[in-house]
Every structure is written in C-alpha cells, then in structure tokens.
CSV table of C-alpha atoms in Angstrom, one decimal:
chain,number,residue,atom,x,y,z
A,1,VAL,CA,-33.9,-9.1,65.1
A,2,ALA,CA,-30.9,-11.3,65.8
A,3,GLU,CA,-31.8,-13.5,62.8
A,4,LEU,CA,-32.0,-10.4,60.5
A,5,LEU,CA,-28.6,-9.2,61.6
A,6,ASP,CA,-27.1,-12.7,61.2
A,7,ALA,CA,-28.6,-12.8,57.7
A,8,CYS,CA,-27.1,-9.4,56.9
A,9,ARG,CA,-23.7,-10.7,58.0
A,10,ASP,CA,-24.1,-13.8,55.8
A,11,PHE,CA,-25.1,-11.6,52.8
A,12,SER,CA,-22.0,-9.4,53.4
A,13,SER,CA,-19.8,-12.5,53.3
A,14,ALA,CA,-21.4,-13.5,50.0
A,15,LEU,CA,-20.7,-10.0,48.7
A,16,ARG,CA,-17.0,-10.4,49.6
A,17,LYS,CA,-16.9,-13.8,48.0
A,18,ILE,CA,-17.9,-12.4,44.7
A,19,GLY,CA,-15.5,-9.5,44.9
A,20,GLN,CA,-17.8,-6.7,46.0
A,21,THR,CA,-15.8,-5.7,49.0
A,22,THR,CA,-16.6,-2.0,48.8
A,23,LEU,CA,-20.3,-2.7,48.9
A,24,ALA,CA,-19.7,-5.2,51.7
A,25,ARG,CA,-17.8,-2.7,53.8
A,26,ASP,CA,-20.5,-0.1,53.5
A,27,PHE,CA,-23.2,-2.7,54.3
A,28,GLU,CA,-21.2,-3.8,57.3
A,29,SER,CA,-20.9,-0.3,58.7
A,30,ASN,CA,-24.7,-0.1,58.8
A,31,ILE,CA,-25.0,-3.6,60.3
A,32,ARG,CA,-22.6,-2.4,63.1
A,33,LYS,CA,-24.9,0.6,63.8
A,34,ALA,CA,-27.9,-1.7,64.3
A,35,GLU,CA,-25.9,-4.3,66.3
A,36,ALA,CA,-24.7,-1.6,68.7
A,37,LEU,CA,-28.3,-0.8,69.7
A,38,TYR,CA,-29.3,-4.4,69.7
A,39,ASN,CA,-26.3,-5.4,72.0
A,40,SER,CA,-26.9,-2.5,74.4
A,41,ALA,CA,-30.7,-3.0,74.6
A,42,PRO,CA,-32.4,-4.9,77.5
A,43,SER,CA,-33.5,-8.3,76.4
A,44,ASN,CA,-37.2,-7.4,76.5
A,45,GLN,CA,-36.6,-4.7,74.0
A,46,ARG,CA,-34.7,-6.9,71.5
A,47,GLN,CA,-37.7,-8.8,70.3
A,48,SER,CA,-38.6,-6.5,67.4
A,49,LEU,CA,-37.2,-3.7,65.3
A,50,SER,CA,-40.0,-1.4,66.4
A,51,SER,CA,-39.2,-1.9,70.1
A,52,LEU,CA,-35.5,-1.3,69.4
A,53,LEU,CA,-36.2,1.9,67.3
A,54,LEU,CA,-38.6,3.1,70.0
A,55,LEU,CA,-35.8,2.7,72.6
A,56,GLU,CA,-33.4,4.6,70.4
A,57,ARG,CA,-35.9,7.4,69.9
A,58,GLU,CA,-36.6,7.7,73.6
A,59,SER,CA,-32.9,8.0,74.3
A,60,GLY,CA,-33.0,11.4,72.6
A,61,ILE,CA,-30.1,10.9,70.2
A,62,HIS,CA,-32.0,12.1,67.2
A,63,GLY,CA,-32.2,15.7,66.2
A,64,PRO,CA,-35.1,18.1,66.0
A,65,ASN,CA,-38.2,16.9,64.2
A,66,GLY,CA,-37.0,13.4,64.3
A,67,GLN,CA,-33.9,14.0,62.2
A,68,LEU,CA,-31.9,10.8,62.2
A,69,GLN,CA,-28.3,10.9,63.4
A,70,ASP,CA,-25.8,9.3,61.0
A,71,TYR,CA,-24.5,7.0,63.7
A,72,SER,CA,-27.9,5.7,64.8
A,73,ALA,CA,-29.4,2.3,64.4
A,74,ALA,CA,-32.3,3.8,62.6
A,75,THR,CA,-30.0,5.2,59.9
A,76,GLY,CA,-28.1,1.9,59.7
A,77,LEU,CA,-31.4,-0.1,59.3
A,78,LEU,CA,-32.6,2.4,56.7
A,79,TRP,CA,-29.4,1.9,54.6
A,80,ILE,CA,-29.6,-1.9,55.1
A,81,ARG,CA,-33.1,-1.8,53.6
A,82,ARG,CA,-31.9,0.4,50.7
A,83,TYR,CA,-28.9,-1.9,50.0
A,84,LEU,CA,-31.1,-5.0,50.1
A,85,GLU,CA,-33.5,-3.3,47.6
A,86,PHE,CA,-30.6,-2.4,45.4
A,87,HIS,CA,-29.3,-6.0,45.4
A,88,LEU,CA,-32.8,-7.4,44.8
A,89,ASP,CA,-33.2,-5.1,41.8
A,90,MET,CA,-29.7,-5.8,40.5
A,91,TYR,CA,-29.8,-9.6,40.8
A,92,SER,CA,-33.4,-9.8,39.5
A,93,ALA,CA,-32.2,-8.0,36.3
A,94,ILE,CA,-29.1,-10.2,36.0
A,95,LEU,CA,-31.2,-13.4,36.3
A,96,ALA,CA,-33.4,-12.0,33.6
A,97,SER,CA,-30.3,-11.9,31.3
A,98,ARG,CA,-29.3,-8.3,31.8
A,99,ASP,CA,-25.6,-7.2,31.7
A,100,PRO,CA,-24.4,-7.0,35.4
A,101,THR,CA,-23.0,-3.5,34.9
A,102,ASP,CA,-26.2,-2.2,33.4
A,103,ALA,CA,-28.2,-3.9,36.1
A,104,ALA,CA,-26.1,-2.5,38.9
A,105,ILE,CA,-26.2,1.1,37.5
A,106,ASP,CA,-30.0,0.9,37.0
A,107,ALA,CA,-30.5,-0.5,40.5
A,108,TYR,CA,-28.3,2.2,41.9
A,109,LYS,CA,-30.1,4.9,40.2
A,110,THR,CA,-33.5,3.6,41.5
A,111,GLN,CA,-32.6,2.6,45.0
A,112,ILE,CA,-29.5,4.5,46.2
A,113,GLU,CA,-28.7,7.5,44.1
A,114,PRO,CA,-31.6,9.7,45.3
A,115,PHE,CA,-30.0,9.6,48.8
A,116,HIS,CA,-26.4,10.3,47.7
A,117,GLY,CA,-24.8,13.7,47.2
A,118,TRP,CA,-23.1,14.6,43.9
A,119,ALA,CA,-19.6,13.2,44.9
A,120,LEU,CA,-21.0,9.8,46.1
A,121,ARG,CA,-23.1,9.6,42.9
A,122,LYS,CA,-20.0,10.0,40.8
A,123,LEU,CA,-18.0,7.6,42.9
A,124,PHE,CA,-20.6,4.8,43.0
A,125,THR,CA,-21.4,5.1,39.2
A,126,VAL,CA,-17.7,4.7,38.4
A,127,ARG,CA,-17.2,1.9,40.9
A,128,LEU,CA,-20.2,0.0,39.6
A,129,SER,CA,-19.0,0.5,36.0
A,130,THR,CA,-15.7,-1.1,36.7
A,131,MET,CA,-16.3,-3.7,39.4
A,132,MET,CA,-19.0,-5.9,37.8
A,133,PRO,CA,-17.7,-9.0,36.0
A,134,PRO,CA,-19.4,-10.3,32.9
A,135,ARG,CA,-22.7,-12.1,33.5
A,136,GLU,CA,-21.3,-15.6,33.0
A,137,ASP,CA,-18.4,-15.0,35.4
A,138,LEU,CA,-20.7,-13.6,38.0
A,139,LEU,CA,-23.1,-16.6,37.7
A,140,ALA,CA,-20.1,-18.9,37.9
A,141,MET,CA,-19.0,-17.2,41.2
A,142,LEU,CA,-22.5,-17.3,42.6
A,143,GLY,CA,-22.7,-21.0,41.8
A,144,ASN,CA,-19.2,-21.8,43.1
A,145,PHE,CA,-18.0,-22.9,39.6
A,146,GLN,CA,-14.7,-22.1,37.9
A,147,PRO,CA,-15.4,-19.7,35.0
A,148,GLN,CA,-13.7,-22.1,32.5
A,149,ASP,CA,-16.1,-24.9,33.7
A,150,PHE,CA,-19.2,-22.8,33.4
A,151,GLY,CA,-21.7,-23.6,30.6
A,152,GLN,CA,-25.4,-23.8,29.9
A,153,LYS,CA,-25.9,-26.7,32.3
A,154,GLU,CA,-24.2,-24.9,35.2
A,155,GLU,CA,-26.1,-21.7,34.4
A,156,GLN,CA,-29.4,-23.6,34.7
A,157,MET,CA,-28.3,-24.9,38.1
A,158,VAL,CA,-27.5,-21.4,39.3
A,159,LEU,CA,-30.7,-19.9,38.0
C-alpha cells in the first residue's frame, strides 16, 4: 500500500511538471484521504488495500447501505483509480497520435464524466479544452526536451 501511495505522489509530481496542476491538486486530495487511513491504521492492517478498507468499514464511518462518505479512504481510492484510468486512456490515445485535447476530453467522458454532476462536467470540459498543449509540446515536456529542440528523433525516444 505504501508503494501505491508513493507511486501516486510521484505521478502527481509528474502532472505538475507538465502543467496539469488542477488535476494534480484533485488527485492529491484523494491521496491524502487514503494516506490518512494508512497512517492511522495498526501496522498489521497496512499490508493490503482490502485490510485497510475493512478497517475503515468496521469503524462505521460510512452511511446506510454502505454509502461511502466523501472524506473516506474508500472514496479517495475510488477516485485515484478513476483518475489513473483517465490518464491511461488519455496518454494511450496521445501516443497513438491523437490530439491531446481530443484525447483528454474523450478519456474524461469515458472515465470521469459519469460520476460528475452538471457543473463539474462543464468545468472539466472547459478546463481540458484549454489546458492541453499541442501534442509535440506535450511529448517534449514528457521527454524533458525543450520544444524548440524537439523533432522526430526526440519523439521516437519519448514513444
């Protein structure tokens, strides 16, 4: 579990590096939910996600019929999974030569939008439409190249 949370922190840092600070902040808020449970759990219950989630369920914080509380680790982990699926879909499409904006909006519609209300749907669609750089600039950032030094050779190195 600690390795998963560390990997999520590293991924959040990568998001910030490429200018996706809004997505990084949201991702980090969900990491903090999971970390809060992890840090408060006895060491023998930190070994797996299932043992942590069982501990949380037994604490009685969730609502009737297992309704998840927004501040719970279960909710945080659920959103971490959704965001990782979103990024997997988006970057897979970008690597297959899709425009980053189109890839981000399509991935959002598939992985995140069904769980957002009307206002968040509008906000995220506008944000994704304006925050994604051109494909070459994004690949240059991911490969730690300067955009002016980025060409076919560098693109092949990134891919």
